[in-house]
Amino acid sequence: MVTHIISLPTDVLVIIFESLSIQTLAALSQACHHLHFAVNRFGWSSHLLANTRFSPSTRHALSLRPPRDQVKYHHLSDIAWREERFVARPLSSAWPGAFRRPALAVSHSRLVVASRNLVDSYTFHSPQIPTQSPQIRNETSVTLGGGAAADVITSVAPVHDPNGAEFYIGLASGIIARTSVDVSGSGTLHLPPVTEAVHLGDSVLALSSKEDTLLSVSQNGIATVSIAGCVETLDLKTRAWICHLSTNHAMFGLTSKTPLIVHAIRPSGISTQPAHILDPTSQDTHSKSAVFGICSAPPRAAWGSEQVIVSGWYNGSVNIHDLRTSTRPHDSYSPSSVPHLLPVLSFVDPSVDPIYCVATGGGSSSYVAAGLARHGMVAFWDIRNSRSSGWSVYAPGNDSSPVYSMVLESSRLFGVTQARPFVYDFGQGVVEDTFPPFRSTRAETRALKKQEDGPGYYVTTWRHSQLP
């Protein structure tokens, strides 16, 4: 058998390597000198190409390592996910003041966190010691305008520019602007004279971007789609909370009897009527509800497709819909002919708290994360084992707050409460220098307890099966 493999041309070996598991590649590399060379030369890099991970904060640093070391990092991270083993860390001290609804976004080079008029930017770096985890550094902290109520930032989304420094920001005044956070000097962020869209005093609650397209939705349900500067407007005629953009669809989370709707995006523009209405489980299809969080499945995962939509609901459920499934029977309470779809999979947090945000990714790109409405909690489920219960964890500091926004990477989750941003890091080689330093206030000392034997902070985790 080994002789047959050795005799194969290199291009055929590369095709074979793409479909092999890590364990099989490792075994082949120990079979003989020829296969050891072939696996190290082609096998690990082929595996990486066939198993692309969404991980902006580690991508550049890991790309400097040999392919085998990159595969090792991801493999050990996947094991840490299975064992629920991670480092929890605040990224800053608590913000002063009362209620705020912060937002965060990630580009390929930065994490941006917006809270009221404040914008904090964190950049991603390679560590000096290659075996250590990729680093996160505090780049700048700037204030938008003069701090007026109209300058409160309500949403953020990345601009897909080469250096990752530009972001769209939505304001309480209804303005959507494209601006760069790569600033220094004055500490003040000034809006550019040209804005992407104006919602005429209606607070911009959510933004979603993809390539040259920007989707927005305001508090009163006015949606805009901007494609290469050409703006279309759509009135959803109800209270809106969230939007999400894919290549061919725009999804909206509303307060309604049909709180999750999908509109088609065509070359001619966005459809005026929904293409799909996504219902909750069959036991709860007639009551008025709300959807606060929407995202897509990881594109390169086994279950990944832009046709798969993950949503977080007010009743504490996380529903997964597949637009490729057959439609459900037409409901009497909906006079339209728009097809309704039931979830293909649902999860429910035992606390039955409203879900404020959702994200997908994690180990083997197979996890769903939900930010809950109370106590800064995040719940996780592994879609490969949907019958087993998930697990939950508090954010560092035990903030009495929802988790408002999250980004889930292959080895990290970034989240934000009304008090501070935080990270759960499942990667290897995490040290104190992996994260930006910060000073905890005297009031925070009791809530933020640092672990004695590492860079992390104590947080409480529990499996859902442990609850009565």
CSV table of C-alpha atoms in Angstrom, one decimal:
chain,number,residue,atom,x,y,z
A,1,MET,CA,0.0,0.0,0.0
A,2,VAL,CA,2.8,2.4,0.9
A,3,THR,CA,4.5,1.6,-2.4
A,4,HIS,CA,1.4,2.5,-4.3
A,5,ILE,CA,1.1,5.9,-2.5
A,6,ILE,CA,4.8,6.7,-3.1
A,7,SER,CA,4.4,6.1,-6.8
A,8,LEU,CA,1.5,8.6,-7.2
A,9,PRO,CA,2.3,12.0,-8.8
A,10,THR,CA,2.5,14.9,-6.4
A,11,ASP,CA,-0.7,16.6,-7.7
A,12,VAL,CA,-2.6,13.4,-7.0
A,13,LEU,CA,-1.1,13.2,-3.5
A,14,VAL,CA,-2.3,16.8,-2.8
A,15,ILE,CA,-5.8,15.9,-3.8
A,16,ILE,CA,-5.7,12.9,-1.5
A,17,PHE,CA,-4.2,14.9,1.4
A,18,GLU,CA,-7.1,17.4,1.3
A,19,SER,CA,-9.6,14.8,2.4
A,20,LEU,CA,-7.5,13.1,5.1
A,21,SER,CA,-7.9,13.7,8.8
A,22,ILE,CA,-5.1,15.2,11.0
A,23,GLN,CA,-4.6,11.8,12.6
A,24,THR,CA,-4.2,10.1,9.2
A,25,LEU,CA,-1.8,12.7,7.9
A,26,ALA,CA,0.3,12.3,11.1
A,27,ALA,CA,0.4,8.6,10.6
A,28,LEU,CA,1.4,8.9,7.0
A,29,SER,CA,4.2,11.2,7.8
A,30,GLN,CA,5.7,8.5,10.0
A,31,ALA,CA,5.4,5.7,7.4
A,32,CYS,CA,8.6,6.5,5.5
A,33,HIS,CA,11.0,9.4,4.5
A,34,HIS,CA,9.2,10.0,1.2
A,35,LEU,CA,5.8,10.4,2.8
A,36,HIS,CA,7.2,12.4,5.7
A,37,PHE,CA,8.5,14.9,3.2
A,38,ALA,CA,5.3,14.8,1.1
A,39,VAL,CA,3.0,15.4,4.1
A,40,ASN,CA,5.2,18.2,5.5
A,41,ARG,CA,5.6,19.8,2.0
A,42,PHE,CA,2.0,19.4,0.8
A,43,GLY,CA,-0.2,17.6,3.3
A,44,TRP,CA,-0.5,20.2,6.1
A,45,SER,CA,-1.0,23.1,3.7
A,46,SER,CA,-3.6,21.2,1.8
A,47,HIS,CA,-5.4,20.4,5.0
A,48,LEU,CA,-5.4,24.1,5.9
A,49,LEU,CA,-6.8,25.1,2.6
A,50,ALA,CA,-9.6,22.5,2.8
A,51,ASN,CA,-10.4,23.5,6.4
A,52,THR,CA,-10.3,27.3,6.4
A,53,ARG,CA,-11.1,28.9,9.8
A,54,PHE,CA,-12.6,32.3,10.5
A,55,SER,CA,-10.1,33.8,12.9
A,56,PRO,CA,-9.1,37.4,12.1
A,57,SER,CA,-7.3,38.0,15.4
A,58,THR,CA,-4.9,35.0,14.9
A,59,ARG,CA,-4.8,34.7,11.1
A,60,HIS,CA,-1.7,36.8,10.4
A,61,ALA,CA,0.3,35.6,13.3
A,62,LEU,CA,-0.5,31.9,12.5
A,63,SER,CA,0.4,32.4,8.8
A,64,LEU,CA,4.0,33.1,9.8
A,65,ARG,CA,4.2,29.6,11.3
A,66,PRO,CA,4.9,26.4,9.4
A,67,PRO,CA,1.7,24.7,8.1
A,68,ARG,CA,2.1,21.8,10.6
A,69,ASP,CA,2.3,24.2,13.5
A,70,GLN,CA,-0.9,26.0,12.3
A,71,VAL,CA,-2.8,22.7,12.1
A,72,LYS,CA,-1.5,21.8,15.6
A,73,TYR,CA,-2.8,25.1,17.0
A,74,HIS,CA,-6.2,24.6,15.5
A,75,HIS,CA,-6.3,20.9,16.6
A,76,LEU,CA,-5.4,21.8,20.2
A,77,SER,CA,-8.0,24.6,20.2
A,78,ASP,CA,-10.6,22.1,19.1
A,79,ILE,CA,-9.7,19.9,22.0
A,80,ALA,CA,-10.0,22.8,24.4
A,81,TRP,CA,-13.5,23.6,23.1
A,82,ARG,CA,-14.5,20.0,23.7
A,83,GLU,CA,-13.1,20.1,27.2
A,84,GLU,CA,-14.6,23.6,27.9
A,85,ARG,CA,-11.1,24.9,28.7
A,86,PHE,CA,-10.3,28.5,28.1
A,87,VAL,CA,-8.9,31.8,29.4
A,88,ALA,CA,-11.4,34.5,30.3
A,89,ARG,CA,-10.1,38.0,30.3
A,90,PRO,CA,-11.5,41.5,30.4
A,91,LEU,CA,-10.1,43.8,27.7
A,92,SER,CA,-10.5,47.0,29.7
A,93,SER,CA,-11.7,48.3,33.0
A,94,ALA,CA,-15.3,49.1,33.4
A,95,TRP,CA,-16.7,52.2,31.6
A,96,PRO,CA,-18.1,54.9,33.9
A,97,GLY,CA,-21.7,55.9,33.8
A,98,ALA,CA,-25.1,54.3,33.7
A,99,PHE,CA,-26.9,52.4,30.9
A,100,ARG,CA,-25.2,52.0,27.6
A,101,ARG,CA,-25.7,49.7,24.6
A,102,PRO,CA,-22.2,49.0,23.2
A,103,ALA,CA,-21.4,47.3,19.9
A,104,LEU,CA,-18.3,45.6,18.5
A,105,ALA,CA,-17.0,44.6,15.2
A,106,VAL,CA,-13.9,42.8,13.8
A,107,SER,CA,-12.0,43.4,10.6
A,108,HIS,CA,-9.0,41.4,9.5
A,109,SER,CA,-6.6,43.6,11.6
A,110,ARG,CA,-8.7,45.2,14.4
A,111,LEU,CA,-11.4,44.8,17.0
A,112,VAL,CA,-13.4,47.9,17.5
A,113,VAL,CA,-15.7,48.5,20.5
A,114,ALA,CA,-18.1,51.4,20.6
A,115,SER,CA,-19.8,52.6,23.8
A,116,ARG,CA,-21.8,55.8,23.7
A,117,ASN,CA,-19.4,58.3,22.2
A,118,LEU,CA,-16.2,56.3,22.9
A,119,VAL,CA,-14.4,54.1,20.3
A,120,ASP,CA,-11.7,51.7,21.5
A,121,SER,CA,-9.6,50.0,18.9
A,122,TYR,CA,-7.5,46.9,19.4
A,123,THR,CA,-5.0,45.6,16.9
A,124,PHE,CA,-3.8,42.0,16.3
A,125,HIS,CA,-0.1,41.2,16.5
A,126,SER,CA,2.4,38.3,16.3
A,127,PRO,CA,4.1,37.4,19.5
A,128,GLN,CA,7.9,37.6,19.9
A,129,ILE,CA,8.0,34.0,21.0
A,130,PRO,CA,6.4,31.9,18.2
A,131,THR,CA,4.8,29.3,20.5
A,132,GLN,CA,2.8,32.0,22.3
A,133,SER,CA,-0.7,32.9,21.3
A,134,PRO,CA,-1.3,35.8,18.9
A,135,GLN,CA,-1.5,39.1,20.7
A,136,ILE,CA,-4.2,41.7,21.1
A,137,ARG,CA,-3.0,45.3,21.7
A,138,ASN,CA,-4.8,48.5,22.6
A,139,GLU,CA,-4.3,50.8,19.6
A,140,THR,CA,-6.3,53.9,20.5
A,141,SER,CA,-9.3,55.3,22.4
A,142,VAL,CA,-11.1,58.2,20.8
A,143,THR,CA,-14.3,60.2,21.4
A,144,LEU,CA,-16.7,61.0,18.7
A,145,GLY,CA,-17.6,64.6,18.3
A,146,GLY,CA,-18.5,66.7,21.3
A,147,GLY,CA,-20.3,63.9,23.2
A,148,ALA,CA,-23.8,65.1,22.3
A,149,ALA,CA,-26.7,62.6,22.4
A,150,ALA,CA,-26.9,62.6,18.6
A,151,ASP,CA,-23.3,61.4,18.6
A,152,VAL,CA,-24.1,58.2,20.5
A,153,ILE,CA,-22.8,55.2,18.5
A,154,THR,CA,-25.5,52.5,18.2
A,155,SER,CA,-23.9,50.1,15.7
A,156,VAL,CA,-20.6,49.2,14.0
A,157,ALA,CA,-19.6,47.1,11.0
A,158,PRO,CA,-16.3,46.6,9.2
A,159,VAL,CA,-15.5,48.1,5.8
A,160,HIS,CA,-13.7,45.5,3.8
A,161,ASP,CA,-10.7,47.7,3.0
A,162,PRO,CA,-7.1,46.5,2.6
A,163,ASN,CA,-5.8,47.5,6.0
A,164,GLY,CA,-8.9,46.9,8.0
A,165,ALA,CA,-8.9,50.3,9.7
A,166,GLU,CA,-12.2,51.6,8.2
A,167,PHE,CA,-15.5,50.9,9.8
A,168,TYR,CA,-19.1,52.0,9.3
A,169,ILE,CA,-20.7,53.5,12.4
A,170,GLY,CA,-24.4,54.1,13.0
A,171,LEU,CA,-25.6,56.9,15.3
A,172,ALA,CA,-28.6,57.7,17.4
A,173,SER,CA,-29.1,60.7,15.1
A,174,GLY,CA,-29.8,58.3,12.1
A,175,ILE,CA,-26.5,59.0,10.4
A,176,ILE,CA,-24.4,56.2,9.0
A,177,ALA,CA,-20.8,57.2,8.3
A,178,ARG,CA,-17.7,55.5,7.0
A,179,THR,CA,-14.6,56.5,9.1
A,180,SER,CA,-11.1,55.3,10.0
A,181,VAL,CA,-10.1,54.4,13.5
A,182,ASP,CA,-6.4,54.5,12.6
A,183,VAL,CA,-6.0,57.9,14.2
A,184,SER,CA,-3.6,59.6,16.6
A,185,GLY,CA,-3.1,62.9,18.2
A,186,SER,CA,-6.2,64.8,19.3
A,187,GLY,CA,-8.2,61.8,20.7
A,188,THR,CA,-11.3,63.0,18.9
A,189,LEU,CA,-12.9,61.2,16.0
A,190,HIS,CA,-14.5,63.5,13.5
A,191,LEU,CA,-17.1,62.3,11.1
A,192,PRO,CA,-16.4,62.6,7.4
A,193,PRO,CA,-18.5,65.1,5.4
A,194,VAL,CA,-20.0,62.3,3.3
A,195,THR,CA,-22.3,59.7,5.0
A,196,GLU,CA,-23.5,56.4,3.6
A,197,ALA,CA,-27.2,56.9,4.5
A,198,VAL,CA,-29.4,59.0,6.7
A,199,HIS,CA,-32.3,57.7,8.7
A,200,LEU,CA,-33.7,61.2,9.6
A,201,GLY,CA,-33.4,61.1,13.3
A,202,ASP,CA,-34.3,57.4,13.6
A,203,SER,CA,-31.6,55.6,15.6
A,204,VAL,CA,-29.6,53.1,13.6
A,205,LEU,CA,-29.8,49.9,15.6
A,206,ALA,CA,-27.9,47.5,13.4
A,207,LEU,CA,-25.4,47.4,10.5
A,208,SER,CA,-24.2,44.5,8.5
A,209,SER,CA,-21.6,44.6,5.7
A,210,LYS,CA,-20.3,42.3,3.0
A,211,GLU,CA,-17.8,43.3,0.3
A,212,ASP,CA,-19.2,46.6,-1.2
A,213,THR,CA,-22.7,46.2,0.3
A,214,LEU,CA,-24.0,47.7,3.5
A,215,LEU,CA,-27.3,46.8,5.2
A,216,SER,CA,-28.8,48.9,8.0
A,217,VAL,CA,-32.0,49.0,10.0
A,218,SER,CA,-33.4,51.7,12.2
A,219,GLN,CA,-35.4,51.5,15.4
A,220,ASN,CA,-38.6,52.2,13.6
A,221,GLY,CA,-38.1,49.6,10.9
A,222,ILE,CA,-36.6,51.6,8.1
A,223,ALA,CA,-34.0,49.5,6.3
A,224,THR,CA,-31.4,50.7,3.8
A,225,VAL,CA,-29.3,48.8,1.3
A,226,SER,CA,-26.2,50.6,0.0
A,227,ILE,CA,-24.5,48.9,-2.9
A,228,ALA,CA,-21.4,50.8,-4.2
A,229,GLY,CA,-22.9,54.0,-3.0
A,230,CYS,CA,-26.4,53.5,-4.5
A,231,VAL,CA,-28.9,53.5,-1.6
A,232,GLU,CA,-32.3,51.8,-1.5
A,233,THR,CA,-34.9,52.2,1.3
A,234,LEU,CA,-37.4,49.6,2.6
A,235,ASP,CA,-40.1,50.3,5.2
A,236,LEU,CA,-40.6,47.1,7.4
A,237,LYS,CA,-43.5,48.8,9.1
A,238,THR,CA,-42.7,47.6,12.6
A,239,ARG,CA,-40.2,47.9,15.4
A,240,ALA,CA,-36.8,46.4,14.3
A,241,TRP,CA,-33.8,45.1,16.3
A,242,ILE,CA,-31.3,43.5,14.1
A,243,CYS,CA,-30.3,42.9,10.5
A,244,HIS,CA,-27.9,40.5,8.8
A,245,LEU,CA,-26.5,40.5,5.2
A,246,SER,CA,-25.6,37.6,3.0
A,247,THR,CA,-24.7,37.5,-0.7
A,248,ASN,CA,-28.3,37.1,-1.9
A,249,HIS,CA,-30.4,37.8,1.2
A,250,ALA,CA,-31.1,40.4,3.9
A,251,MET,CA,-32.5,39.2,7.2
A,252,PHE,CA,-34.4,41.3,9.7
A,253,GLY,CA,-35.2,40.7,13.4
A,254,LEU,CA,-38.5,42.5,14.4
A,255,THR,CA,-41.1,42.7,17.1
A,256,SER,CA,-44.0,41.0,15.3
A,257,LYS,CA,-46.1,37.8,14.8
A,258,THR,CA,-43.5,37.2,12.1
A,259,PRO,CA,-40.4,38.5,13.8
A,260,LEU,CA,-37.8,36.9,11.4
A,261,ILE,CA,-38.1,37.7,7.7
A,262,VAL,CA,-35.8,37.3,4.7
A,263,HIS,CA,-35.8,39.6,1.7
A,264,ALA,CA,-34.0,38.7,-1.5
A,265,ILE,CA,-31.2,40.9,-2.9
A,266,ARG,CA,-31.2,40.9,-6.7
A,267,PRO,CA,-29.2,42.9,-9.2
A,268,SER,CA,-32.2,45.2,-9.5
A,269,GLY,CA,-32.2,45.7,-5.7
A,270,ILE,CA,-33.9,44.4,-2.6
A,271,SER,CA,-37.3,42.8,-2.8
A,272,THR,CA,-40.2,44.8,-1.4
A,273,GLN,CA,-41.9,41.6,-0.1
A,274,PRO,CA,-40.2,38.9,2.1
A,275,ALA,CA,-39.0,35.9,0.2
A,276,HIS,CA,-39.3,33.8,3.4
A,277,ILE,CA,-40.8,34.0,6.8
A,278,LEU,CA,-38.9,32.0,9.4
A,279,ASP,CA,-41.1,30.7,12.2
A,280,PRO,CA,-40.1,29.4,15.6
A,281,THR,CA,-40.9,25.8,16.6
A,282,SER,CA,-44.3,24.5,15.7
A,283,GLN,CA,-45.4,24.8,19.3
A,284,ASP,CA,-45.1,28.5,19.3
A,285,THR,CA,-46.1,30.0,15.9
A,286,HIS,CA,-49.0,32.3,16.7
A,287,SER,CA,-47.7,34.5,19.5
A,288,LYS,CA,-46.1,37.9,19.0
A,289,SER,CA,-42.3,37.7,19.7
A,290,ALA,CA,-39.0,39.4,18.9
A,291,VAL,CA,-35.7,38.4,17.3
A,292,PHE,CA,-32.6,40.2,18.6
A,293,GLY,CA,-29.8,38.3,17.0
A,294,ILE,CA,-29.1,36.9,13.6
A,295,CYS,CA,-26.0,35.4,11.9
A,296,SER,CA,-25.1,32.8,9.3
A,297,ALA,CA,-23.3,29.4,9.6
A,298,PRO,CA,-19.6,29.5,9.1
A,299,PRO,CA,-19.1,29.3,5.3
A,300,ARG,CA,-16.4,26.6,5.2
A,301,ALA,CA,-17.9,24.4,8.0
A,302,ALA,CA,-19.5,21.1,7.3
A,303,TRP,CA,-22.9,22.7,8.0
A,304,GLY,CA,-21.8,26.0,6.5
A,305,SER,CA,-23.9,27.8,3.9
A,306,GLU,CA,-25.4,31.3,3.5
A,307,GLN,CA,-28.7,29.5,3.3
A,308,VAL,CA,-28.4,28.5,7.0
A,309,ILE,CA,-29.6,31.2,9.3
A,310,VAL,CA,-29.1,31.2,13.1
A,311,SER,CA,-31.3,33.5,15.2
A,312,GLY,CA,-31.8,34.4,18.9
A,313,TRP,CA,-35.3,34.9,20.2
A,314,TYR,CA,-36.9,36.8,23.0
A,315,ASN,CA,-38.3,33.5,24.5
A,316,GLY,CA,-34.7,32.2,25.1
A,317,SER,CA,-34.5,29.9,22.1
A,318,VAL,CA,-31.9,29.7,19.3
A,319,ASN,CA,-33.3,28.5,16.0
A,320,ILE,CA,-31.5,27.3,13.0
A,321,HIS,CA,-33.3,27.6,9.6
A,322,ASP,CA,-32.2,26.3,6.3
A,323,LEU,CA,-33.7,28.2,3.3
A,324,ARG,CA,-33.3,25.0,1.2
A,325,THR,CA,-35.8,23.0,3.2
A,326,SER,CA,-39.4,22.6,2.1
A,327,THR,CA,-41.9,25.2,3.1
A,328,ARG,CA,-44.4,24.6,5.9
A,329,PRO,CA,-48.2,24.8,5.2
A,330,HIS,CA,-49.6,28.3,4.8
A,331,ASP,CA,-50.8,29.7,8.2
A,332,SER,CA,-54.2,31.3,8.5
A,333,TYR,CA,-52.9,34.3,10.6
A,334,SER,CA,-50.7,35.4,7.7
A,335,PRO,CA,-52.7,36.7,4.7
A,336,SER,CA,-49.7,36.6,2.4
A,337,SER,CA,-48.4,33.9,0.2
A,338,VAL,CA,-44.9,34.1,1.5
A,339,PRO,CA,-43.5,30.7,2.3
A,340,HIS,CA,-43.0,29.9,6.0
A,341,LEU,CA,-40.1,27.7,7.2
A,342,LEU,CA,-39.7,25.9,10.5
A,343,PRO,CA,-36.3,25.4,12.2
A,344,VAL,CA,-34.2,22.4,11.3
A,345,LEU,CA,-32.7,22.6,14.8
A,346,SER,CA,-33.4,24.5,18.0
A,347,PHE,CA,-31.7,25.1,21.3
A,348,VAL,CA,-33.1,26.6,24.5
A,349,ASP,CA,-31.1,28.0,27.3
A,350,PRO,CA,-32.5,26.7,30.7
A,351,SER,CA,-32.7,30.2,32.2
A,352,VAL,CA,-35.2,31.1,29.4
A,353,ASP,CA,-33.6,34.6,29.3
A,354,PRO,CA,-34.0,36.5,26.0
A,355,ILE,CA,-31.2,36.0,23.5
A,356,TYR,CA,-29.6,39.4,22.7
A,357,CYS,CA,-27.0,38.2,20.1
A,358,VAL,CA,-25.8,35.0,18.4
A,359,ALA,CA,-22.6,33.9,16.7
A,360,THR,CA,-21.2,30.8,15.1
A,361,GLY,CA,-17.8,29.3,14.8
A,362,GLY,CA,-15.6,27.9,17.6
A,363,GLY,CA,-14.0,24.5,17.6
A,364,SER,CA,-14.2,22.8,14.2
A,365,SER,CA,-16.5,25.7,13.3
A,366,SER,CA,-19.3,23.7,15.0
A,367,TYR,CA,-20.5,25.9,17.8
A,368,VAL,CA,-23.4,28.2,18.3
A,369,ALA,CA,-23.0,31.0,21.0
A,370,ALA,CA,-25.8,33.0,22.4
A,371,GLY,CA,-25.5,36.2,24.5
A,372,LEU,CA,-28.1,36.3,27.2
A,373,ALA,CA,-30.1,39.2,28.6
A,374,ARG,CA,-28.9,38.9,32.2
A,375,HIS,CA,-25.8,38.6,34.2
A,376,GLY,CA,-23.4,38.8,31.3
A,377,MET,CA,-23.9,35.1,30.4
A,378,VAL,CA,-22.9,33.3,27.2
A,379,ALA,CA,-24.4,29.9,26.3
A,380,PHE,CA,-22.7,27.4,23.9
A,381,TRP,CA,-24.0,24.5,22.0
A,382,ASP,CA,-22.2,22.0,19.7
A,383,ILE,CA,-24.4,21.3,16.7
A,384,ARG,CA,-22.6,18.0,16.1
A,385,ASN,CA,-24.2,16.7,19.3
A,386,SER,CA,-27.5,18.5,19.4
A,387,ARG,CA,-29.1,16.0,21.8
A,388,SER,CA,-26.6,16.8,24.5
A,389,SER,CA,-27.1,19.9,26.7
A,390,GLY,CA,-24.9,22.9,26.2
A,391,TRP,CA,-23.0,24.9,28.7
A,392,SER,CA,-22.9,28.5,29.9
A,393,VAL,CA,-20.4,30.9,31.4
A,394,TYR,CA,-20.4,34.3,33.0
A,395,ALA,CA,-18.4,37.2,31.5
A,396,PRO,CA,-15.5,38.4,33.6
A,397,GLY,CA,-16.8,40.7,36.3
A,398,ASN,CA,-20.2,39.1,36.7
A,399,ASP,CA,-21.8,42.2,35.1
A,400,SER,CA,-25.5,42.6,35.7
A,401,SER,CA,-26.1,43.2,32.0
A,402,PRO,CA,-26.9,41.6,28.7
A,403,VAL,CA,-24.2,40.5,26.4
A,404,TYR,CA,-25.0,42.9,23.6
A,405,SER,CA,-22.7,41.8,20.8
A,406,MET,CA,-20.3,39.0,20.0
A,407,VAL,CA,-17.9,37.7,17.4
A,408,LEU,CA,-17.0,34.0,17.5
A,409,GLU,CA,-13.7,33.0,15.9
A,410,SER,CA,-12.1,29.6,15.7
A,411,SER,CA,-10.3,29.9,19.0
A,412,ARG,CA,-11.7,33.1,20.5
A,413,LEU,CA,-15.0,34.7,21.4
A,414,PHE,CA,-15.1,38.5,21.8
A,415,GLY,CA,-18.1,39.9,23.6
A,416,VAL,CA,-19.2,43.1,25.3
A,417,THR,CA,-21.5,43.9,28.2
A,418,GLN,CA,-22.6,47.4,29.2
A,419,ALA,CA,-19.6,47.5,31.5
A,420,ARG,CA,-16.7,46.3,29.3
A,421,PRO,CA,-15.4,44.1,26.4
A,422,PHE,CA,-14.1,40.7,27.2
A,423,VAL,CA,-12.6,37.6,25.5
A,424,TYR,CA,-12.7,33.8,26.0
A,425,ASP,CA,-9.5,32.4,24.5
A,426,PHE,CA,-9.4,28.6,23.7
A,427,GLY,CA,-6.0,28.8,22.0
A,428,GLN,CA,-2.6,27.5,23.1
A,429,GLY,CA,0.3,29.5,24.5
A,430,VAL,CA,-1.9,32.2,26.2
A,431,VAL,CA,0.2,34.3,28.5
A,432,GLU,CA,-0.1,37.7,30.2
A,433,ASP,CA,1.3,39.5,27.2
A,434,THR,CA,-1.4,38.0,24.9
A,435,PHE,CA,-3.9,40.7,26.1
A,436,PRO,CA,-3.7,44.4,26.6
A,437,PRO,CA,-3.0,45.5,30.2
A,438,PHE,CA,-5.6,47.4,32.1
A,439,ARG,CA,-6.2,48.7,35.6
A,440,SER,CA,-9.2,47.5,37.5
A,441,THR,CA,-10.9,50.1,39.7
A,442,ARG,CA,-11.4,49.6,43.4
A,443,ALA,CA,-15.0,48.8,42.9
A,444,GLU,CA,-14.1,46.1,40.4
A,445,THR,CA,-11.6,44.3,42.6
A,446,ARG,CA,-14.2,42.1,44.3
A,447,ALA,CA,-15.9,41.1,41.1
A,448,LEU,CA,-12.7,40.6,39.0
A,449,LYS,CA,-10.7,37.9,40.6
A,450,LYS,CA,-7.5,36.9,38.8
A,451,GLN,CA,-6.3,33.3,38.7
A,452,GLU,CA,-3.1,32.7,40.6
A,453,ASP,CA,-1.5,30.4,38.0
A,454,GLY,CA,-2.2,32.1,34.7
A,455,PRO,CA,-3.4,35.2,32.8
A,456,GLY,CA,-7.1,34.5,33.1
A,457,TYR,CA,-9.8,35.6,35.5
A,458,TYR,CA,-12.2,33.4,37.5
A,459,VAL,CA,-15.6,32.9,35.8
A,460,THR,CA,-18.4,30.5,36.6
A,461,THR,CA,-19.3,27.8,34.1
A,462,TRP,CA,-21.9,25.1,34.3
A,463,ARG,CA,-23.5,22.5,32.0
A,464,HIS,CA,-27.1,22.9,31.3
A,465,SER,CA,-27.7,19.3,32.4
A,466,GLN,CA,-26.7,20.3,36.0
A,467,LEU,CA,-29.7,22.6,36.4
A,468,PRO,CA,-33.0,21.2,37.7
